Amino acid sequence: MVDIDPNGTGLPGIDQLSIIVGAVMTLGLILSVLALIISAIVWGFGANSSNPHLASRGKLGVLASCGAAILCGAAVTLVNFFWNVGQAV
């Protein structure tokens, strides 16, 4: 039987890599908030100018930015969940 667990000290630079990944997650969340603000403005302009195409693009942008924020925020939880599912197989 093979029993292998993740090794956090096996390679040099693992600590720096985890810091970089955390910074990228923070950047993703910040960009999601920026996209949400821009999309809400576009949605508002489209709704106020009776432009349904612009309004629908703004709505799609709002949904996409919320989805991106959910994925950035839940990335660690999702990976841990699927890691545990994979260990149960």
C-alpha positions as protocol buffer text, in pm:
chain_id: "A"
residue {
  index: 1
  type: MET
  ca { x: 0 y: 0 z: 0 }
}
residue {
  index: 2
  type: VAL
  ca { x: 131 y: 343 z: -96 }
}
residue {
  index: 3
  type: ASP
  ca { x: 67 y: 628 z: 145 }
}
residue {
  index: 4
  type: ILE
  ca { x: 183 y: 965 z: 16 }
}
residue {
  index: 5
  type: ASP
  ca { x: 84 y: 1298 z: 166 }
}
residue {
  index: 6
  type: PRO
  ca { x: 163 y: 1650 z: 44 }
}
residue {
  index: 7
  type: ASN
  ca { x: 503 y: 1765 z: 164 }
}
residue {
  index: 8
  type: GLY
  ca { x: 527 y: 2135 z: 236 }
}
residue {
  index: 9
  type: THR
  ca { x: 903 y: 2128 z: 290 }
}
residue {
  index: 10
  type: GLY
  ca { x: 1017 y: 1902 z: 4 }
}
residue {
  index: 11
  type: LEU
  ca { x: 1099 y: 2175 z: -247 }
}
residue {
  index: 12
  type: PRO
  ca { x: 1275 y: 2507 z: -203 }
}
residue {
  index: 13
  type: GLY
  ca { x: 1057 y: 2811 z: -249 }
}
residue {
  index: 14
  type: ILE
  ca { x: 728 y: 2657 z: -130 }
}
residue {
  index: 15
  type: ASP
  ca { x: 679 y: 2934 z: 125 }
}
residue {
  index: 16
  type: GLN
  ca { x: 733 y: 3203 z: -138 }
}
residue {
  index: 17
  type: LEU
  ca { x: 499 y: 3024 z: -377 }
}
residue {
  index: 18
  type: SER
  ca { x: 220 y: 3019 z: -119 }
}
residue {
  index: 19
  type: ILE
  ca { x: 273 y: 3392 z: -62 }
}
residue {
  index: 20
  type: ILE
  ca { x: 253 y: 3453 z: -439 }
}
residue {
  index: 21
  type: VAL
  ca { x: -67 y: 3247 z: -467 }
}
residue {
  index: 22
  type: GLY
  ca { x: -223 y: 3445 z: -182 }
}
residue {
  index: 23
  type: ALA
  ca { x: -128 y: 3771 z: -353 }
}
residue {
  index: 24
  type: VAL
  ca { x: -279 y: 3652 z: -682 }
}
residue {
  index: 25
  type: MET
  ca { x: -602 y: 3558 z: -501 }
}
residue {
  index: 26
  type: THR
  ca { x: -613 y: 3907 z: -347 }
}
residue {
  index: 27
  type: LEU
  ca { x: -552 y: 4065 z: -687 }
}
residue {
  index: 28
  type: GLY
  ca { x: -832 y: 3852 z: -835 }
}
residue {
  index: 29
  type: LEU
  ca { x: -1075 y: 3969 z: -568 }
}
residue {
  index: 30
  type: ILE
  ca { x: -978 y: 4333 z: -618 }
}
residue {
  index: 31
  type: LEU
  ca { x: -1024 y: 4302 z: -995 }
}
residue {
  index: 32
  type: SER
  ca { x: -1360 y: 4133 z: -939 }
}
residue {
  index: 33
  type: VAL
  ca { x: -1477 y: 4429 z: -732 }
}
residue {
  index: 34
  type: LEU
  ca { x: -1354 y: 4669 z: -1001 }
}
residue {
  index: 35
  type: ALA
  ca { x: -1535 y: 4470 z: -1270 }
}
residue {
  index: 36
  type: LEU
  ca { x: -1851 y: 4471 z: -1059 }
}
residue {
  index: 37
  type: ILE
  ca { x: -1840 y: 4849 z: -1023 }
}
residue {
  index: 38
  type: ILE
  ca { x: -1778 y: 4905 z: -1394 }
}
residue {
  index: 39
  type: SER
  ca { x: -2049 y: 4657 z: -1493 }
}
residue {
  index: 40
  type: ALA
  ca { x: -2301 y: 4819 z: -1258 }
}
residue {
  index: 41
  type: ILE
  ca { x: -2225 y: 5158 z: -1413 }
}
residue {
  index: 42
  type: VAL
  ca { x: -2270 y: 5015 z: -1764 }
}
residue {
  index: 43
  type: TRP
  ca { x: -2596 y: 4851 z: -1654 }
}
residue {
  index: 44
  type: GLY
  ca { x: -2719 y: 5181 z: -1512 }
}
residue {
  index: 45
  type: PHE
  ca { x: -2627 y: 5376 z: -1825 }
}
residue {
  index: 46
  type: GLY
  ca { x: -2800 y: 5116 z: -2040 }
}
residue {
  index: 47
  type: ALA
  ca { x: -3114 y: 5121 z: -1830 }
}
residue {
  index: 48
  type: ASN
  ca { x: -3132 y: 5500 z: -1813 }
}
residue {
  index: 49
  type: SER
  ca { x: -3066 y: 5554 z: -2183 }
}
residue {
  index: 50
  type: SER
  ca { x: -3319 y: 5289 z: -2292 }
}
residue {
  index: 51
  type: ASN
  ca { x: -3043 y: 5082 z: -2450 }
}
residue {
  index: 52
  type: PRO
  ca { x: -3129 y: 4717 z: -2382 }
}
residue {
  index: 53
  type: HIS
  ca { x: -2807 y: 4587 z: -2539 }
}
residue {
  index: 54
  type: LEU
  ca { x: -2591 y: 4796 z: -2305 }
}
residue {
  index: 55
  type: ALA
  ca { x: -2807 y: 4703 z: -2006 }
}
residue {
  index: 56
  type: SER
  ca { x: -2781 y: 4332 z: -2083 }
}
residue {
  index: 57
  type: ARG
  ca { x: -2403 y: 4362 z: -2119 }
}
residue {
  index: 58
  type: GLY
  ca { x: -2390 y: 4529 z: -1778 }
}
residue {
  index: 59
  type: LYS
  ca { x: -2603 y: 4254 z: -1623 }
}
residue {
  index: 60
  type: LEU
  ca { x: -2378 y: 3988 z: -1773 }
}
residue {
  index: 61
  type: GLY
  ca { x: -2073 y: 4170 z: -1639 }
}
residue {
  index: 62
  type: VAL
  ca { x: -2223 y: 4186 z: -1291 }
}
residue {
  index: 63
  type: LEU
  ca { x: -2291 y: 3810 z: -1297 }
}
residue {
  index: 64
  type: ALA
  ca { x: -1945 y: 3731 z: -1435 }
}
residue {
  index: 65
  type: SER
  ca { x: -1767 y: 3945 z: -1176 }
}
residue {
  index: 66
  type: CYS
  ca { x: -1969 y: 3789 z: -893 }
}
residue {
  index: 67
  type: GLY
  ca { x: -1886 y: 3443 z: -1027 }
}
residue {
  index: 68
  type: ALA
  ca { x: -1516 y: 3531 z: -1044 }
}
residue {
  index: 69
  type: ALA
  ca { x: -1523 y: 3659 z: -686 }
}
residue {
  index: 70
  type: ILE
  ca { x: -1692 y: 3339 z: -571 }
}
residue {
  index: 71
  type: LEU
  ca { x: -1428 y: 3128 z: -745 }
}
residue {
  index: 72
  type: CYS
  ca { x: -1141 y: 3335 z: -603 }
}
residue {
  index: 73
  type: GLY
  ca { x: -1283 y: 3324 z: -254 }
}
residue {
  index: 74
  type: ALA
  ca { x: -1373 y: 2956 z: -262 }
}
residue {
  index: 75
  type: ALA
  ca { x: -1061 y: 2831 z: -443 }
}
residue {
  index: 76
  type: VAL
  ca { x: -890 y: 2688 z: -135 }
}
residue {
  index: 77
  type: THR
  ca { x: -1211 y: 2530 z: -8 }
}
residue {
  index: 78
  type: LEU
  ca { x: -1284 y: 2375 z: -349 }
}
residue {
  index: 79
  type: VAL
  ca { x: -934 y: 2231 z: -380 }
}
residue {
  index: 80
  type: ASN
  ca { x: -950 y: 2091 z: -27 }
}
residue {
  index: 81
  type: PHE
  ca { x: -1294 y: 1942 z: -93 }
}
residue {
  index: 82
  type: PHE
  ca { x: -1183 y: 1766 z: -410 }
}
residue {
  index: 83
  type: TRP
  ca { x: -860 y: 1656 z: -241 }
}
residue {
  index: 84
  type: ASN
  ca { x: -1069 y: 1488 z: 30 }
}
residue {
  index: 85
  type: VAL
  ca { x: -1298 y: 1333 z: -233 }
}
residue {
  index: 86
  type: GLY
  ca { x: -992 y: 1203 z: -415 }
}
residue {
  index: 87
  type: GLN
  ca { x: -852 y: 1054 z: -95 }
}
residue {
  index: 88
  type: ALA
  ca { x: -1179 y: 867 z: -37 }
}
residue {
  index: 89
  type: VAL
  ca { x: -1160 y: 694 z: -376 }
}
